[in-house]
Coordinates of C-alpha atoms in Angstrom, one line a residue:
M1 CA 26.6 20.1 61.2
T2 CA 25.7 17.1 63.3
K3 CA 23.2 16.9 66.3
D4 CA 26.2 17.0 68.5
D5 CA 27.0 20.5 67.4
K6 CA 25.3 23.0 69.7
V7 CA 23.7 26.3 68.8
S8 CA 22.6 28.5 71.7
V9 CA 19.1 30.1 71.4
V10 CA 16.3 31.6 73.3
I11 CA 12.8 30.0 72.9
A12 CA 9.5 31.9 72.6
L13 CA 6.7 29.5 73.5
G14 CA 3.2 30.8 72.5
G15 CA -0.1 30.4 74.2
G16 CA -2.9 28.1 73.2
A17 CA -4.2 26.3 76.3
A18 CA -4.1 22.4 75.8
R19 CA -2.5 22.8 72.4
G20 CA 0.6 24.0 74.3
I21 CA 1.3 20.4 75.4
A22 CA 2.9 20.2 71.9
H23 CA 5.7 22.4 73.3
I24 CA 6.9 19.4 75.2
G25 CA 7.5 17.3 72.1
I26 CA 9.2 20.3 70.3
L27 CA 11.6 21.0 73.0
E28 CA 12.6 17.4 73.3
V29 CA 13.4 17.1 69.5
L30 CA 15.3 20.4 69.4
E31 CA 17.4 19.7 72.4
K32 CA 18.2 16.2 71.0
N33 CA 19.4 17.8 67.8
G34 CA 21.9 20.3 69.0
I35 CA 19.7 23.2 70.1
E36 CA 21.0 24.6 73.4
V37 CA 18.3 26.5 75.2
K38 CA 19.7 29.4 77.1
G39 CA 16.4 31.1 78.0
I40 CA 12.7 30.7 77.6
A41 CA 9.9 33.4 77.3
G42 CA 6.4 32.0 77.6
T43 CA 2.9 33.1 77.2
S44 CA -0.1 31.3 79.0
I45 CA 0.6 27.5 78.5
G46 CA 4.0 28.5 77.1
A47 CA 4.8 30.2 80.4
I48 CA 3.8 27.0 82.2
I49 CA 5.9 24.7 80.0
G50 CA 8.8 27.2 80.0
A51 CA 8.8 27.4 83.8
L52 CA 8.8 23.7 84.1
R53 CA 11.7 23.4 81.7
A54 CA 13.6 26.1 83.6
A55 CA 12.9 24.4 86.8
N56 CA 14.0 20.9 85.4
T57 CA 10.7 19.4 86.4
L58 CA 9.2 19.1 82.9
E59 CA 9.7 15.4 82.7
D60 CA 7.6 14.9 85.8
F61 CA 4.8 17.0 84.4
E62 CA 5.0 15.1 81.2
S63 CA 4.4 11.8 83.0
F64 CA 1.4 13.4 84.8
I65 CA -0.2 14.8 81.6
R66 CA 0.3 11.5 79.7
Q67 CA -1.7 9.7 82.4
L68 CA -4.4 12.3 82.8
D69 CA -7.8 11.1 81.6
A70 CA -11.0 13.0 80.9
K71 CA -12.4 12.6 84.4
G72 CA -9.1 13.9 85.9
M73 CA -9.2 16.8 83.5
L74 CA -12.7 17.8 84.6
K75 CA -11.7 17.6 88.3
L76 CA -9.1 20.4 87.6
L77 CA -11.9 22.8 86.7
D78 CA -13.5 24.8 89.5
P79 CA -16.6 26.7 88.2
V80 CA -17.6 29.8 90.1
V81 CA -20.7 32.1 90.0
P82 CA -19.8 34.0 86.8
R83 CA -18.4 37.4 87.8
S84 CA -15.0 37.7 86.1
G85 CA -14.5 34.1 84.8
L86 CA -16.1 30.7 84.5
F87 CA -13.4 29.1 86.7
A88 CA -11.4 30.2 89.6
G89 CA -8.4 28.4 88.5
N90 CA -7.3 27.4 92.0
R91 CA -7.3 23.7 91.4
I92 CA -5.1 23.9 88.3
A93 CA -2.8 26.3 90.2
R94 CA -2.5 23.8 93.1
K95 CA -1.8 21.0 90.7
L96 CA 1.0 23.1 88.9
D97 CA 2.4 23.9 92.4
E98 CA 3.3 20.2 92.6
F99 CA 5.7 20.6 89.8
I100 CA 6.8 24.3 89.9
P101 CA 9.0 25.0 92.9
D102 CA 8.1 27.8 95.3
M103 CA 11.0 29.9 94.4
D104 CA 12.1 33.1 92.5
I105 CA 12.5 33.2 88.7
E106 CA 16.1 34.4 89.2
D107 CA 16.8 31.0 91.0
L108 CA 15.5 28.8 88.1
G109 CA 17.9 26.7 86.1
L110 CA 17.5 29.0 83.1
P111 CA 16.6 32.7 82.4
F112 CA 12.8 32.7 82.2
C113 CA 10.1 35.3 81.5
A114 CA 6.4 34.9 81.7
V115 CA 4.2 37.3 79.8
S116 CA 0.8 38.5 81.0
T117 CA -1.5 41.5 80.0
N118 CA -2.6 44.4 82.1
I119 CA -6.5 44.3 81.7
T120 CA -6.7 48.0 82.4
N121 CA -4.6 49.3 79.5
G122 CA -3.9 46.1 77.4
E123 CA -0.2 46.4 77.8
E124 CA 2.2 43.5 77.8
V125 CA 3.6 42.8 81.2
L126 CA 7.0 40.8 81.6
H127 CA 7.7 38.8 84.7
A128 CA 11.4 38.0 84.8
S129 CA 12.0 38.3 88.5
G130 CA 10.4 37.5 91.8
P131 CA 8.2 34.6 92.8
V132 CA 7.5 32.4 89.8
R133 CA 4.1 30.9 90.6
L134 CA 1.8 33.9 90.6
P135 CA 3.0 35.4 87.3
I136 CA 2.4 32.0 85.6
R137 CA -1.1 31.9 87.0
A138 CA -1.7 35.5 85.6
S139 CA -0.3 34.5 82.3
M140 CA -2.8 31.7 81.8
A141 CA -5.9 33.7 83.0
I142 CA -7.8 33.5 79.7
P143 CA -10.4 36.4 79.9
G144 CA -13.9 35.2 80.5
V145 CA -12.6 31.7 81.3
F146 CA -10.3 32.2 84.3
A147 CA -10.6 35.1 86.8
P148 CA -8.0 37.9 86.5
V149 CA -5.0 37.7 88.9
Q150 CA -3.7 40.7 90.9
V151 CA 0.1 41.1 90.9
N152 CA 1.8 44.3 92.2
N153 CA -1.5 46.2 92.3
Q154 CA -2.3 45.4 88.6
W155 CA -5.1 43.1 87.4
L156 CA -3.6 40.7 84.9
V157 CA -4.9 38.3 82.3
D158 CA -3.6 36.0 79.7
G159 CA -0.5 37.1 77.9
G160 CA -2.0 36.0 74.7
V161 CA -4.2 39.2 74.6
S162 CA -1.1 41.3 74.1
S163 CA 1.6 38.8 72.9
P164 CA 0.4 35.3 71.7
V165 CA 4.0 34.5 70.8
P166 CA 6.5 36.3 73.1
I167 CA 9.2 37.1 70.6
S168 CA 10.1 40.5 71.9
A169 CA 10.2 39.2 75.5
A170 CA 12.6 36.5 74.4
R171 CA 15.0 39.0 72.7
K172 CA 15.0 41.1 75.9
L173 CA 15.7 38.0 78.0
C174 CA 18.7 36.9 76.1
P175 CA 20.0 39.8 73.8
G176 CA 22.0 38.7 70.8
L177 CA 20.7 35.1 70.7
P178 CA 18.6 33.8 67.8
V179 CA 14.9 33.4 68.7
I180 CA 13.0 30.1 68.0
A181 CA 9.3 30.8 68.2
V182 CA 6.5 28.4 68.5
N183 CA 3.1 29.5 67.2
L184 CA 0.1 27.3 68.1
F185 CA -2.5 29.4 66.3
N186 CA -2.0 28.5 62.6
T187 CA -5.7 27.5 61.6
N188 CA -4.4 26.2 58.4
L189 CA -2.7 23.2 60.3
P190 CA -5.5 21.0 61.7
F191 CA -4.7 18.4 64.1
E192 CA -3.9 15.0 62.4
G193 CA -5.3 12.1 64.2
D194 CA -8.3 10.8 66.1
L195 CA -8.9 12.3 69.5
D196 CA -9.8 10.0 72.3
P197 CA -13.5 10.0 73.0
I198 CA -15.0 10.0 76.6
D199 CA -16.4 6.5 76.8
Q200 CA -19.7 5.7 78.5
T201 CA -18.1 4.2 81.5
S202 CA -16.3 7.4 82.3
K203 CA -19.5 9.4 81.9
A204 CA -21.3 7.1 84.4
E205 CA -18.5 7.8 86.9
L206 CA -18.8 11.6 86.7
N207 CA -20.6 13.5 89.5
R208 CA -23.4 16.0 88.6
L209 CA -21.0 19.0 88.2
E210 CA -18.6 17.1 86.1
R211 CA -21.4 15.9 83.8
L212 CA -22.4 19.6 83.5
L213 CA -18.9 20.5 82.5
L214 CA -18.9 17.6 80.0
K215 CA -22.1 19.0 78.3
M216 CA -20.3 22.4 78.0
R217 CA -17.7 20.6 75.9
Q218 CA -20.2 18.9 73.5
S219 CA -22.1 20.0 70.5
N220 CA -25.8 19.8 70.5
K221 CA -27.9 17.5 68.1
E222 CA -28.1 20.3 65.4
G223 CA -24.2 20.5 65.5
R224 CA -24.1 23.9 67.4
P225 CA -20.7 24.1 69.0
G226 CA -20.5 23.6 72.8
L227 CA -19.3 26.5 75.0
F228 CA -15.8 25.2 75.2
A229 CA -15.5 24.7 71.5
S230 CA -17.0 28.2 70.9
L231 CA -14.4 29.8 73.2
S232 CA -11.5 27.8 71.9
D233 CA -12.2 28.4 68.2
T234 CA -13.0 32.1 68.6
I235 CA -9.8 32.7 70.7
T236 CA -7.8 30.8 68.1
H237 CA -9.1 32.9 65.2
M238 CA -8.5 36.2 67.0
E239 CA -5.0 35.3 68.2
Q240 CA -4.1 33.8 64.8
R241 CA -4.5 37.2 63.2
I242 CA -2.4 38.8 66.0
C243 CA 0.3 36.1 65.5
R244 CA 0.6 36.8 61.8
F245 CA 1.3 40.4 62.2
Q246 CA 3.5 39.8 65.3
I247 CA 5.7 37.2 63.5
A248 CA 6.0 39.4 60.5
A249 CA 7.0 42.5 62.5
E250 CA 9.3 40.9 65.0
E251 CA 11.0 38.4 62.6
P252 CA 12.1 35.4 64.8
E253 CA 15.0 33.5 63.3
L254 CA 13.0 30.3 63.2
V255 CA 9.3 29.5 63.6
L256 CA 7.7 26.2 64.4
E257 CA 3.9 25.6 63.9
P258 CA 2.6 22.3 65.0
A259 CA -0.6 21.0 63.6
V260 CA -2.9 21.4 66.6
F261 CA -6.0 23.3 65.3
G262 CA -8.9 21.4 66.6
I263 CA -7.5 20.6 70.0
G264 CA -9.9 22.3 72.6
L265 CA -9.0 24.6 75.4
F266 CA -9.3 21.9 78.0
D267 CA -8.3 18.8 76.1
F268 CA -5.3 18.2 78.4
H269 CA -6.3 14.5 78.6
Q270 CA -5.1 14.2 75.0
G271 CA -1.6 14.5 76.1
D272 CA 0.0 11.7 74.2
Q273 CA -1.4 12.9 70.9
V274 CA -0.7 16.6 71.4
I275 CA 2.9 15.8 72.5
A276 CA 3.2 13.7 69.3
A277 CA 2.0 16.6 67.2
G278 CA 4.8 18.8 68.6
T279 CA 7.3 15.9 68.0
R280 CA 6.2 15.6 64.4
C281 CA 6.5 19.3 63.8
A282 CA 10.0 19.6 65.1
Q283 CA 11.2 16.3 63.5
A284 CA 10.0 17.4 60.2
M285 CA 12.3 20.4 60.5
V286 CA 15.2 18.0 61.3
D287 CA 14.3 15.6 58.4
S288 CA 14.0 18.4 55.9
G289 CA 17.4 19.8 56.8
E290 CA 15.9 23.2 57.8
L291 CA 17.2 22.9 61.3
D292 CA 20.8 22.2 60.0
V293 CA 20.5 25.3 57.8
F294 CA 19.5 27.3 60.9
K295 CA 22.4 25.9 63.0
R296 CA 25.0 26.7 60.3
R297 CA 23.7 30.2 60.1
Y298 CA 23.8 30.9 63.8
A299 CA 26.7 28.7 64.9
T300 CA 28.9 31.6 65.8
K301 CA 26.1 33.7 67.6
R302 CA 27.2 33.3 71.2
P303 CA 26.2 35.6 74.1

């Protein structure tokens, strides 16, 4: 088969905070090589990227994220007196509103589903209809980091608590189509490259609160990880275990795992490099011929 031969699929985009920027590179390579995305289910950052792709605004968001620097990233964080989370999440939500239309999920360009978790009983909650913005905010509410979000009288948190890679949600969204799953939690695949440091000039330009947030990112002189690094790596190790069992049990037809371990929760200012990691992952599947094998196997699988 050639890249002009199309195969219809549904994509399951996993959570992983800033690591999920790799989804952009993966989607671009897949769609250039004959993968026709008919639906997207997303958890956390996967829900954000999925909604942007379904709304046809992903390119605009990509331009923004490629230009985002460390100071701009810190400005998106809004610390609150710790009650239910370190950050309210309002600034991030308002920024996302610039790219995600105020519309119902049913009116997006593709079938789409966001996954969150009911904090009371731990059950997976699927959002495949109704207004798109609030479920996305619930899906990204990492426990202890962002405050829970109330939707339909339920308090909801990050979908990664119940479904780090929303494979079953993808199958329900587009029954009969093969599922391509993207897992961001493989700790055996460290990020390859040098992350951009925050230079001294940038530090001097930060206000008092932003400098405090910066300290929360950094290790101390003894090498003790900073708060953000501790949260990021702890979440990764927990969800990596869930992902292994989930993928084995739910058996997606194809799994992509970009090398993004080491990218921090809030390293959105590393956009170029994280997108490139996603591109490398998907392109390696193209170059090895594995994508062609997948396309031949599922070429006749149409909804």
